[in-house]
Structures are given as structure tokens and as C-alpha cells.
mmCIF file of C-alpha atoms and ligand atoms in Angstrom:
data_model
loop_
_atom_site.group_PDB
_atom_site.id
_atom_site.type_symbol
_atom_site.label_atom_id
_atom_site.label_comp_id
_atom_site.label_asym_id
_atom_site.label_seq_id
_atom_site.Cartn_x
_atom_site.Cartn_y
_atom_site.Cartn_z
ATOM 1 C CA UNK A 1 -17.419 5.067 -12.422
ATOM 2 C CA UNK A 2 -14.060 3.971 -13.870
ATOM 3 C CA UNK A 3 -13.214 0.327 -14.099
ATOM 4 C CA UNK A 4 -9.673 -0.999 -14.471
ATOM 5 C CA UNK A 5 -8.880 -4.653 -14.941
ATOM 6 C CA UNK A 6 -6.017 -6.590 -13.378
ATOM 7 C CA UNK A 7 -4.796 -9.920 -14.777
ATOM 8 C CA UNK A 8 -3.247 -11.963 -12.005
ATOM 9 C CA UNK A 9 -4.001 -15.560 -10.910
ATOM 10 C CA UNK A 10 -7.516 -14.552 -11.984
ATOM 11 C CA UNK A 11 -8.832 -11.419 -13.645
ATOM 12 C CA UNK A 12 -10.570 -8.851 -11.480
ATOM 13 C CA UNK A 13 -11.700 -5.279 -11.676
ATOM 14 C CA UNK A 14 -10.905 -2.204 -9.637
ATOM 15 C CA UNK A 15 -13.927 0.085 -9.711
ATOM 16 C CA UNK A 16 -13.246 3.718 -8.859
ATOM 17 C CA UNK A 17 -16.171 5.919 -7.839
ATOM 18 C CA UNK A 18 -18.697 3.350 -6.580
ATOM 19 C CA UNK A 19 -21.116 3.470 -3.649
ATOM 20 C CA UNK A 20 -19.704 0.996 -1.126
ATOM 21 C CA UNK A 21 -23.026 -0.059 0.452
ATOM 22 C CA UNK A 22 -24.475 -1.087 -2.920
ATOM 23 C CA UNK A 23 -21.404 -3.147 -3.771
ATOM 24 C CA UNK A 24 -21.296 -4.746 -0.325
ATOM 25 C CA UNK A 25 -24.952 -5.781 -0.664
ATOM 26 C CA UNK A 26 -24.092 -7.385 -4.018
ATOM 27 C CA UNK A 27 -21.188 -9.304 -2.466
ATOM 28 C CA UNK A 28 -23.403 -10.468 0.395
ATOM 29 C CA UNK A 29 -26.066 -11.690 -2.034
ATOM 30 C CA UNK A 30 -23.463 -13.583 -4.094
ATOM 31 C CA UNK A 31 -22.178 -15.780 -1.243
ATOM 32 C CA UNK A 32 -23.735 -17.958 1.408
ATOM 33 C CA UNK A 33 -21.656 -16.542 4.267
ATOM 34 C CA UNK A 34 -19.590 -13.364 4.424
ATOM 35 C CA UNK A 35 -17.190 -12.290 7.157
ATOM 36 C CA UNK A 36 -16.585 -8.525 7.093
ATOM 37 C CA UNK A 37 -13.262 -7.541 8.627
ATOM 38 C CA UNK A 38 -13.366 -3.807 9.348
ATOM 39 C CA UNK A 39 -10.947 -1.483 11.091
ATOM 40 C CA UNK A 40 -12.182 -0.052 14.371
ATOM 41 C CA UNK A 41 -12.033 3.543 13.159
ATOM 42 C CA UNK A 42 -14.738 3.004 10.585
ATOM 43 C CA UNK A 43 -16.904 0.635 12.621
ATOM 44 C CA UNK A 44 -19.448 3.387 13.260
ATOM 45 C CA UNK A 45 -19.846 4.261 9.610
ATOM 46 C CA UNK A 46 -23.477 4.609 8.705
ATOM 47 C CA UNK A 47 -24.986 1.593 6.995
ATOM 48 C CA UNK A 48 -22.496 -1.028 8.166
ATOM 49 C CA UNK A 49 -24.513 -2.488 11.029
ATOM 50 C CA UNK A 50 -27.692 -2.438 8.904
ATOM 51 C CA UNK A 51 -25.976 -4.600 6.277
ATOM 52 C CA UNK A 52 -24.439 -6.822 8.934
ATOM 53 C CA UNK A 53 -27.801 -7.297 10.622
ATOM 54 C CA UNK A 54 -29.624 -8.307 7.449
ATOM 55 C CA UNK A 55 -28.724 -11.924 7.939
ATOM 56 C CA UNK A 56 -27.163 -14.372 10.360
ATOM 57 C CA UNK A 57 -24.948 -15.337 7.412
ATOM 58 C CA UNK A 58 -23.082 -12.006 7.609
ATOM 59 C CA UNK A 59 -20.625 -11.502 10.444
ATOM 60 C CA UNK A 60 -18.750 -8.294 11.322
ATOM 61 C CA UNK A 61 -15.446 -8.394 13.168
ATOM 62 C CA UNK A 62 -13.270 -5.433 14.081
ATOM 63 C CA UNK A 63 -9.506 -5.198 14.043
ATOM 64 C CA UNK A 64 -7.163 -2.465 15.339
ATOM 65 C CA UNK A 65 -6.271 0.506 13.160
ATOM 66 C CA UNK A 66 -2.828 0.820 11.634
ATOM 67 C CA UNK A 67 0.037 -1.655 11.723
ATOM 68 C CA UNK A 68 -1.295 -3.232 14.954
ATOM 69 C CA UNK A 69 -3.752 -5.082 12.706
ATOM 70 C CA UNK A 70 -0.945 -6.957 10.965
ATOM 71 C CA UNK A 71 0.001 -9.051 13.963
ATOM 72 C CA UNK A 72 -0.068 -12.813 14.387
ATOM 73 C CA UNK A 73 -2.352 -12.448 17.438
ATOM 74 C CA UNK A 74 -4.962 -10.696 15.275
ATOM 75 C CA UNK A 75 -4.574 -13.364 12.578
ATOM 76 C CA UNK A 76 -5.157 -16.124 15.146
ATOM 77 C CA UNK A 77 -8.289 -14.380 16.380
ATOM 78 C CA UNK A 78 -9.572 -14.107 12.788
ATOM 79 C CA UNK A 79 -8.930 -17.827 12.122
ATOM 80 C CA UNK A 80 -10.759 -18.719 15.359
ATOM 81 C CA UNK A 81 -13.716 -16.514 14.429
ATOM 82 C CA UNK A 82 -13.890 -18.016 10.944
ATOM 83 C CA UNK A 83 -13.860 -21.474 12.505
ATOM 84 C CA UNK A 84 -16.710 -20.592 14.871
ATOM 85 C CA UNK A 85 -18.651 -19.034 11.950
ATOM 86 C CA UNK A 86 -17.951 -22.151 9.840
ATOM 87 C CA UNK A 87 -16.970 -20.080 6.823
ATOM 88 C CA UNK A 88 -16.561 -22.511 3.924
ATOM 89 C CA UNK A 89 -14.808 -22.640 0.560
ATOM 90 C CA UNK A 90 -17.632 -20.928 -1.349
ATOM 91 C CA UNK A 91 -17.991 -18.165 1.232
ATOM 92 C CA UNK A 92 -16.083 -14.892 1.282
ATOM 93 C CA UNK A 93 -14.207 -12.338 3.344
ATOM 94 C CA UNK A 94 -14.671 -8.597 2.925
ATOM 95 C CA UNK A 95 -11.970 -6.124 3.957
ATOM 96 C CA UNK A 96 -13.218 -2.663 4.885
ATOM 97 C CA UNK A 97 -10.476 -0.300 5.993
ATOM 98 C CA UNK A 98 -7.060 1.052 5.121
ATOM 99 C CA UNK A 99 -4.020 -0.739 3.764
ATOM 100 C CA UNK A 100 -3.330 -2.643 6.951
ATOM 101 C CA UNK A 101 -6.901 -3.973 6.974
ATOM 102 C CA UNK A 102 -6.710 -5.175 3.374
ATOM 103 C CA UNK A 103 -3.215 -6.667 3.921
ATOM 104 C CA UNK A 104 -4.375 -8.627 6.984
ATOM 105 C CA UNK A 105 -7.777 -9.631 5.548
ATOM 106 C CA UNK A 106 -6.251 -10.772 2.274
ATOM 107 C CA UNK A 107 -3.760 -12.864 4.239
ATOM 108 C CA UNK A 108 -6.569 -14.436 6.246
ATOM 109 C CA UNK A 109 -8.424 -15.159 2.990
ATOM 110 C CA UNK A 110 -5.256 -16.690 1.512
ATOM 111 C CA UNK A 111 -4.687 -18.992 4.455
ATOM 112 C CA UNK A 112 -8.239 -19.964 5.484
ATOM 113 C CA UNK A 113 -9.060 -23.361 3.904
ATOM 114 C CA UNK A 114 -6.000 -22.740 1.678
ATOM 115 C CA UNK A 115 -7.692 -19.787 0.039
ATOM 116 C CA UNK A 116 -11.182 -18.289 -0.101
ATOM 117 C CA UNK A 117 -12.569 -15.338 -2.068
ATOM 118 C CA UNK A 118 -12.116 -11.863 -0.695
ATOM 119 C CA UNK A 119 -13.187 -8.359 -1.691
ATOM 120 C CA UNK A 120 -11.343 -5.141 -0.890
ATOM 121 C CA UNK A 121 -13.139 -1.941 0.096
ATOM 122 C CA UNK A 122 -10.198 0.422 0.803
ATOM 123 C CA UNK A 123 -11.050 3.483 2.859
ATOM 124 C CA UNK A 124 -7.714 5.347 2.768
ATOM 125 C CA UNK A 125 -5.844 6.865 -0.137
ATOM 126 C CA UNK A 126 -2.834 4.565 0.454
ATOM 127 C CA UNK A 127 -5.158 1.569 0.438
ATOM 128 C CA UNK A 128 -6.907 2.700 -2.737
ATOM 129 C CA UNK A 129 -3.805 3.357 -4.827
ATOM 130 C CA UNK A 130 -1.547 0.657 -3.472
ATOM 131 C CA UNK A 131 -2.335 -1.886 -0.760
ATOM 132 C CA UNK A 132 -5.741 -3.116 -1.957
ATOM 133 C CA UNK A 133 -4.604 -3.599 -5.553
ATOM 134 C CA UNK A 134 -2.182 -6.304 -6.613
ATOM 135 C CA UNK A 135 -2.820 -9.239 -4.316
ATOM 136 C CA UNK A 136 0.086 -8.815 -1.900
ATOM 137 C CA UNK A 137 -1.176 -9.813 1.531
ATOM 138 C CA UNK A 138 0.644 -10.338 4.796
ATOM 139 C CA UNK A 139 1.479 -9.575 8.371
ATOM 140 C CA UNK A 140 4.508 -8.144 10.159
ATOM 141 C CA UNK A 141 6.814 -10.169 12.407
ATOM 142 C CA UNK A 142 9.827 -9.332 14.560
ATOM 143 C CA UNK A 143 11.959 -10.098 11.511
ATOM 144 C CA UNK A 144 10.404 -7.303 9.492
ATOM 145 C CA UNK A 145 7.449 -5.861 7.679
ATOM 146 C CA UNK A 146 5.472 -8.100 5.306
ATOM 147 C CA UNK A 147 7.962 -10.957 5.535
ATOM 148 C CA UNK A 148 5.117 -13.414 6.159
ATOM 149 C CA UNK A 149 2.437 -13.330 3.502
ATOM 150 C CA UNK A 150 0.952 -14.645 0.299
ATOM 151 C CA UNK A 151 0.024 -13.476 -3.175
ATOM 152 C CA UNK A 152 -3.764 -13.791 -3.177
ATOM 153 C CA UNK A 153 -5.764 -11.410 -5.350
ATOM 154 C CA UNK A 154 -9.150 -10.081 -4.336
ATOM 155 C CA UNK A 155 -12.212 -10.882 -6.477
ATOM 156 C CA UNK A 156 -12.872 -7.126 -6.838
ATOM 157 C CA UNK A 157 -11.683 -3.840 -5.425
ATOM 158 C CA UNK A 158 -14.379 -1.240 -4.801
ATOM 159 C CA UNK A 159 -13.232 2.354 -4.301
ATOM 160 C CA UNK A 160 -15.777 4.739 -2.803
ATOM 161 C CA UNK A 161 -14.223 8.216 -2.882
ATOM 162 C CA UNK A 162 -16.516 9.494 -0.127
ATOM 163 C CA UNK A 163 -14.290 7.737 2.429
ATOM 164 C CA UNK A 164 -11.554 10.263 1.667
ATOM 165 C CA UNK A 165 -13.540 13.102 3.238
ATOM 166 C CA UNK A 166 -13.032 11.532 6.658
ATOM 167 C CA UNK A 167 -9.250 11.230 6.240
ATOM 168 C CA UNK A 168 -7.069 13.740 8.068
ATOM 169 C CA UNK A 169 -4.801 15.812 5.850
ATOM 170 C CA UNK A 170 -1.865 13.899 7.328
ATOM 171 C CA UNK A 171 -3.314 10.554 6.213
ATOM 172 C CA UNK A 172 -4.311 11.911 2.813
ATOM 173 C CA UNK A 173 -0.760 13.246 2.306
ATOM 174 C CA UNK A 174 0.729 9.926 3.337
ATOM 175 C CA UNK A 175 -1.302 8.312 0.549
ATOM 176 C CA UNK A 176 -0.070 10.972 -1.850
ATOM 177 C CA UNK A 177 3.492 9.700 -1.363
ATOM 178 C CA UNK A 178 2.489 6.504 -3.202
ATOM 179 C CA UNK A 179 0.756 8.588 -5.878
ATOM 180 C CA UNK A 180 3.922 10.667 -6.323
ATOM 181 C CA UNK A 181 6.003 7.475 -6.491
ATOM 182 C CA UNK A 182 3.724 6.230 -9.259
ATOM 183 C CA UNK A 183 4.112 9.485 -11.166
ATOM 184 C CA UNK A 184 7.896 9.257 -11.059
ATOM 185 C CA UNK A 185 8.132 5.623 -12.140
ATOM 186 C CA UNK A 186 5.487 5.570 -14.847
ATOM 187 C CA UNK A 187 3.037 8.432 -15.309
ATOM 188 C CA UNK A 188 4.458 11.983 -15.410
ATOM 189 C CA UNK A 189 0.913 13.293 -15.986
ATOM 190 C CA UNK A 190 0.293 12.581 -12.289
ATOM 191 C CA UNK A 191 3.192 14.912 -11.445
ATOM 192 C CA UNK A 192 1.805 17.674 -13.674
ATOM 193 C CA UNK A 193 -1.592 17.305 -12.053
ATOM 194 C CA UNK A 194 -0.100 17.548 -8.569
ATOM 195 C CA UNK A 195 2.185 20.442 -9.530
ATOM 196 C CA UNK A 196 -0.866 22.375 -10.713
ATOM 197 C CA UNK A 197 -2.737 21.564 -7.462
ATOM 198 C CA UNK A 198 0.166 22.057 -5.005
ATOM 199 C CA UNK A 199 -1.618 21.658 -1.668
ATOM 200 C CA UNK A 200 -3.501 18.926 0.135
ATOM 201 C CA UNK A 201 -6.795 20.664 -0.641
ATOM 202 C CA UNK A 202 -5.780 21.006 -4.273
ATOM 203 C CA UNK A 203 -4.910 17.328 -4.530
ATOM 204 C CA UNK A 204 -8.193 16.396 -2.861
ATOM 205 C CA UNK A 205 -10.030 18.274 -5.622
ATOM 206 C CA UNK A 206 -8.535 15.951 -8.267
ATOM 207 C CA UNK A 207 -8.642 12.759 -6.209
ATOM 208 C CA UNK A 208 -10.535 10.690 -8.750
ATOM 209 C CA UNK A 209 -8.071 11.334 -11.547
ATOM 210 C CA UNK A 210 -5.048 10.784 -9.282
ATOM 211 C CA UNK A 211 -6.480 7.495 -8.052
ATOM 212 C CA UNK A 212 -7.572 6.261 -11.468
ATOM 213 C CA UNK A 213 -4.156 7.009 -12.957
ATOM 214 C CA UNK A 214 -2.267 5.428 -10.057
ATOM 215 C CA UNK A 215 -4.423 2.301 -10.114
ATOM 216 C CA UNK A 216 -3.995 2.037 -13.893
ATOM 217 C CA UNK A 217 -0.191 1.990 -13.497
ATOM 218 C CA UNK A 218 -0.320 -0.537 -10.698
ATOM 219 C CA UNK A 219 -2.787 -2.738 -12.589
ATOM 220 C CA UNK A 220 -0.575 -2.733 -15.659
ATOM 221 C CA UNK A 221 2.585 -3.599 -13.702
ATOM 222 C CA UNK A 222 0.900 -6.332 -11.650
ATOM 223 C CA UNK A 223 -0.701 -7.811 -14.758
ATOM 224 C CA UNK A 224 2.744 -8.192 -16.320
ATOM 225 C CA UNK A 225 4.540 -9.507 -13.228
ATOM 226 C CA UNK A 226 2.157 -10.627 -10.519
ATOM 227 C CA UNK A 227 4.706 -12.423 -8.323
ATOM 228 C CA UNK A 228 7.404 -9.744 -8.580
ATOM 229 C CA UNK A 229 10.039 -11.612 -10.508
ATOM 230 C CA UNK A 230 11.292 -8.340 -11.984
ATOM 231 C CA UNK A 231 9.090 -5.520 -13.324
ATOM 232 C CA UNK A 232 6.882 -5.291 -10.224
ATOM 233 C CA UNK A 233 9.952 -4.268 -8.241
ATOM 234 C CA UNK A 234 9.592 -0.783 -9.733
ATOM 235 C CA UNK A 235 6.685 -0.238 -7.343
ATOM 236 C CA UNK A 236 9.296 -0.354 -4.587
ATOM 237 C CA UNK A 237 10.840 2.983 -5.605
ATOM 238 C CA UNK A 238 11.462 4.708 -2.264
ATOM 239 C CA UNK A 239 10.637 1.610 -0.254
ATOM 240 C CA UNK A 240 14.060 0.093 0.563
ATOM 241 C CA UNK A 241 15.048 2.926 2.877
ATOM 242 C CA UNK A 242 11.394 3.785 3.524
ATOM 243 C CA UNK A 243 10.596 0.426 5.139
ATOM 244 C CA UNK A 244 13.679 0.691 7.355
ATOM 245 C CA UNK A 245 12.767 4.171 8.589
ATOM 246 C CA UNK A 246 9.155 3.106 9.108
ATOM 247 C CA UNK A 247 10.216 0.133 11.233
ATOM 248 C CA UNK A 248 12.719 2.223 13.221
ATOM 249 C CA UNK A 249 10.001 4.764 13.983
ATOM 250 C CA UNK A 250 8.048 1.987 15.700
ATOM 251 C CA UNK A 251 5.378 2.648 13.043
ATOM 252 C CA UNK A 252 4.751 6.151 14.390
ATOM 253 C CA UNK A 253 5.577 7.406 10.898
ATOM 254 C CA UNK A 254 2.863 6.677 8.360
ATOM 255 C CA UNK A 255 4.016 4.284 5.636
ATOM 256 C CA UNK A 256 3.753 7.080 3.064
ATOM 257 C CA UNK A 257 5.799 9.472 5.202
ATOM 258 C CA UNK A 258 8.593 6.914 5.423
ATOM 259 C CA UNK A 259 8.304 6.298 1.675
ATOM 260 C CA UNK A 260 8.630 10.058 1.061
ATOM 261 C CA UNK A 261 12.019 10.015 2.839
ATOM 262 C CA UNK A 262 12.904 6.887 0.871
ATOM 263 C CA UNK A 263 12.036 8.654 -2.398
ATOM 264 C CA UNK A 264 14.450 11.469 -1.584
ATOM 265 C CA UNK A 265 17.182 8.930 -0.824
ATOM 266 C CA UNK A 266 16.510 6.840 -3.939
ATOM 267 C CA UNK A 267 16.516 9.922 -6.182
ATOM 268 C CA UNK A 268 19.878 11.075 -4.778
ATOM 269 C CA UNK A 269 21.256 7.587 -5.356
ATOM 270 C CA UNK A 270 19.910 7.709 -8.911
ATOM 271 C CA UNK A 271 21.715 10.993 -9.549
ATOM 272 C CA UNK A 272 24.965 9.268 -8.535
ATOM 273 C CA UNK A 273 24.453 5.912 -10.231
ATOM 274 C CA UNK A 274 21.827 6.135 -12.961
ATOM 275 C CA UNK A 275 22.545 9.552 -14.441
ATOM 276 C CA UNK A 276 19.286 11.077 -13.205
ATOM 277 C CA UNK A 277 19.461 14.872 -13.722
ATOM 278 C CA UNK A 278 19.944 16.509 -10.306
ATOM 279 C CA UNK A 279 17.014 18.854 -11.055
ATOM 280 C CA UNK A 280 14.617 15.893 -10.948
ATOM 281 C CA UNK A 281 15.727 15.058 -7.407
ATOM 282 C CA UNK A 282 15.345 18.719 -6.374
ATOM 283 C CA UNK A 283 11.894 18.983 -7.982
ATOM 284 C CA UNK A 284 10.813 15.780 -6.262
ATOM 285 C CA UNK A 285 11.695 17.292 -2.873
ATOM 286 C CA UNK A 286 9.700 20.430 -3.696
ATOM 287 C CA UNK A 287 6.687 18.367 -4.732
ATOM 288 C CA UNK A 288 6.793 16.240 -1.573
ATOM 289 C CA UNK A 289 7.011 19.424 0.520
ATOM 290 C CA UNK A 290 3.859 20.859 -1.136
ATOM 291 C CA UNK A 291 1.907 18.116 0.626
ATOM 292 C CA UNK A 292 3.693 18.384 3.969
ATOM 293 C CA UNK A 293 5.640 15.162 3.467
ATOM 294 C CA UNK A 294 9.015 14.727 5.207
ATOM 295 C CA UNK A 295 12.122 14.990 3.028
ATOM 296 C CA UNK A 296 14.925 14.705 5.601
ATOM 297 C CA UNK A 297 15.957 12.057 8.119
ATOM 298 C CA UNK A 298 16.102 13.136 11.779
ATOM 299 C CA UNK A 299 19.542 11.698 12.547
ATOM 300 C CA UNK A 300 19.086 11.608 16.328
ATOM 301 C CA UNK A 301 16.281 9.130 15.780
ATOM 302 C CA UNK A 302 17.552 7.132 12.816
ATOM 303 C CA UNK A 303 21.260 6.301 12.774
ATOM 304 C CA UNK A 304 22.834 5.067 9.554
ATOM 305 C CA UNK A 305 23.974 1.826 11.220
ATOM 306 C CA UNK A 306 20.423 0.947 12.304
ATOM 307 C CA UNK A 307 18.951 1.818 8.909
ATOM 308 C CA UNK A 308 21.584 -0.287 7.138
ATOM 309 C CA UNK A 309 20.993 -3.295 9.407
ATOM 310 C CA UNK A 310 17.254 -3.232 8.734
ATOM 311 C CA UNK A 311 17.700 -2.717 4.990
ATOM 312 C CA UNK A 312 20.007 -5.756 4.843
ATOM 313 C CA UNK A 313 17.205 -7.865 6.372
ATOM 314 C CA UNK A 314 14.589 -6.573 3.925
ATOM 315 C CA UNK A 315 13.182 -8.970 1.349
ATOM 316 C CA UNK A 316 14.478 -6.651 -1.366
ATOM 317 C CA UNK A 317 18.073 -7.509 -0.331
ATOM 318 C CA UNK A 318 19.388 -10.547 -2.208
ATOM 319 C CA UNK A 319 22.341 -12.698 -1.108
ATOM 320 C CA UNK A 320 23.350 -10.042 1.385
ATOM 321 C CA UNK A 321 23.386 -7.342 -1.301
ATOM 322 C CA UNK A 322 21.151 -4.307 -1.187
ATOM 323 C CA UNK A 323 18.861 -3.505 -4.090
ATOM 324 C CA UNK A 324 17.184 -0.202 -4.778
ATOM 325 C CA UNK A 325 14.807 0.995 -7.429
ATOM 326 C CA UNK A 326 15.938 4.321 -8.803
ATOM 327 C CA UNK A 327 15.201 6.511 -11.809
ATOM 328 C CA UNK A 328 17.119 7.061 -15.033
ATOM 329 C CA UNK A 329 14.690 9.838 -15.821
ATOM 330 C CA UNK A 330 11.108 10.709 -14.966
ATOM 331 C CA UNK A 331 8.948 7.768 -16.004
ATOM 332 C CA UNK A 332 11.946 5.486 -16.506
ATOM 333 C CA UNK A 333 12.842 3.415 -13.443
ATOM 334 C CA UNK A 334 16.166 1.611 -13.101
ATOM 335 C CA UNK A 335 17.610 -1.100 -10.867
ATOM 336 C CA UNK A 336 20.522 -0.479 -8.507
ATOM 337 C CA UNK A 337 22.174 -3.641 -7.196
ATOM 338 C CA UNK A 338 24.855 -3.806 -4.523
ATOM 339 C CA UNK A 339 25.662 -0.086 -4.306
ATOM 340 C CA UNK A 340 28.814 0.915 -2.474
ATOM 341 C CA UNK A 341 28.038 1.330 1.232
ATOM 342 C CA UNK A 342 30.222 4.454 1.478
ATOM 343 C CA UNK A 343 28.102 6.117 -1.193
ATOM 344 C CA UNK A 344 24.906 5.150 0.641
ATOM 345 C CA UNK A 345 26.279 6.557 3.872
ATOM 346 C CA UNK A 346 27.301 9.822 2.220
ATOM 347 C CA UNK A 347 23.771 10.257 0.836
ATOM 348 C CA UNK A 348 22.332 9.545 4.289
ATOM 349 C CA UNK A 349 24.639 12.227 5.712
ATOM 350 C CA UNK A 350 23.427 14.727 3.124
ATOM 351 C CA UNK A 351 19.753 14.266 3.954
ATOM 352 C CA UNK A 352 20.015 13.586 7.705
ATOM 353 C CA UNK A 353 19.671 16.673 9.871
HETATM 354 N N1 LIG B 401 3.333 -2.121 -2.793
HETATM 355 C C1 LIG B 401 4.118 -2.634 -3.815
HETATM 356 C C2 LIG B 401 3.511 -3.776 -4.563
HETATM 357 O O1 LIG B 401 2.333 -4.025 -4.423
HETATM 358 O O2 LIG B 401 4.197 -4.456 -5.277
#
């Protein structure tokens, strides 16, 4: 087991390589009441109902898979269920599922009684390396993704690698986009590891090291800038355009797939504005392709005008000016503020087919 600590509004540990049932039993024994919020697709997992049935003080509630979980109607249902269960200030919420489950559950924990303890048990690669770590919680609204939310760190994050076996290759690859992002902004060793295991199966064989390294980067960044006043923005490499494409797809693209397209765009922008060697952008495309990730924008589906409109509404835009995270070189992120819209459009045209 590897344990990585995060210093945020409180200190907590991310444990990689644990057995989730053991840790869940410990959480249950530590609190009077526990509400487990689990995504529907893992509801049948062996052991969950046994733990839930051990006591009337443990309640299991299911939420939809994917972005449908991060909806105000689901949040209202959770608040009503917590009210009926009379979950109090010393009680806790457990999130068991992918990134959307931990985002929603953390938000419910942040808002219930103005904040109760919660524990994250991520079951997807994207959840393990990104969503469950760092204390960003929230829901989506018509205005955009994650515009309503709170910083509210979990008490612990427990990563059981056995969940990854049930992930489709598509979902595993989508998680790899965040791993690749992490390699480019801060840990080139991740890129070497992936380049020497250039297939989904290959990456699966080194999952523990990829996850431990990615979590270590995220933990370090979050510990230095929990509320994203500056440094934490580097975790948004690939996300400015990525979020726009994801929203335009009606969330049919996985978050990581949209981020992969965003990484291609941000690298091209970096070549133009931050002096990134063009070879890095080319190599990044090759690496993304090894894992079946998209590297072009289908222009029939995603027009530049629509992408631009959504990006301007993103929380990363400030005072009507777009902001991107780019790269000066591998492992050295840079900030791009208010880039020329003609340049952005010309990059779109290069990667849209
Ligand atoms: N997903 C980016 C962050 O947690 O800041």
C-alpha cells in the first residue's frame, strides 16, 4: 500500500492499493451514522449489501452513472434522504463510484449541515487520479460544468485497484488522459512509463505506479494551492477547450476524451505562444493515439463559434478574457492569458476534420 498525504483545509491521506471493504468497515465503525452514496453501475458489487445490512445506522443510496449524477434533482434527493436518515454533524458520507459520484457526494457533504465528513472510494481511473483527490466538489447547471460547487476535502481517499478490472478499455483510456496530462505538466517519468507500455493493456499492467505518481503530483499541487489562486490552475492543462467540447457533445464524450482533444489544442497553442518545441506536440498526439484517445475535432459536430462561446463562459475565463494552461517544455507548464482569437481559430482549423 502507498500512502500520500494532502494538506488542504485539513490533512488527509490517499491510500493506493487498499481493500475497499476493510476500509469501509473502518469508516462505518468510526461514525454513528454513515450514508453510502454509490453509483448504480457498482451497486451489485459483492460485499456492499452485507456492509450496508450490518446496521440500521448505515444507509445505501444509489445515484445515476456519469454526468447525470451531477444534477440539482439528484442533490435535492440526497438532501431529502439525509434529512429522513437524520444524519448529524458527527456522521459521515461515503462516495463509492467514479468521478461524478465523488463530485456529487462531496458537494452533498459540503452543503449538508454546512459541512460533514466524507470519504472517497473512487472506482474509475479518472476518479482515482483526479476527481476524488483535491476537494473540488460540485454539480453541473445549464450555465456550465462545475460552476456550482465547494472546496471540501474528504477525510481519506481509498483506492482499491481491483475496481479497474471491471472498467472497459474506453473508460480506462479516458482516465489515462488525466494521467498523460499529469506527465506533461509535472512528471515526465509517467510519459516514459506509458511510452514503454504503449497500449491499454500495457498501461493496465503498470496501473499502480501510474496512479501513485499522478496522485503524488496532484497532492503536491493541491497542498500548495488548495483554492486554485494560481498554481493549481496547471491541473487544467487541456481543460479549457476540453470542457467546451465535452459540454457540446452532450456528455457523450467521456471527460478524458474531451481533455485529450483539449491537450492537443493546448500544445499547439503552446508551440505558438510559449516556445514549446513542435516535436513535443507531435509526440503528445502519438502518445494519446496509443491509448485510442481522440486527437482531432469533428468539425461537423463542434463548430468554432460554439466552442468559443462555451469557453468564454467557463470559470477559467476572467473578465471576458480566455485563459489556457500550456507548456513551455515537458514538465514546465505556462499560463496563456487573452490569446488572439484569430490564432485560436487557426489552431481549431488545423485540428478539426
Ligand atoms: N481537476 C482539476 C483540479 O482538481 O484542480
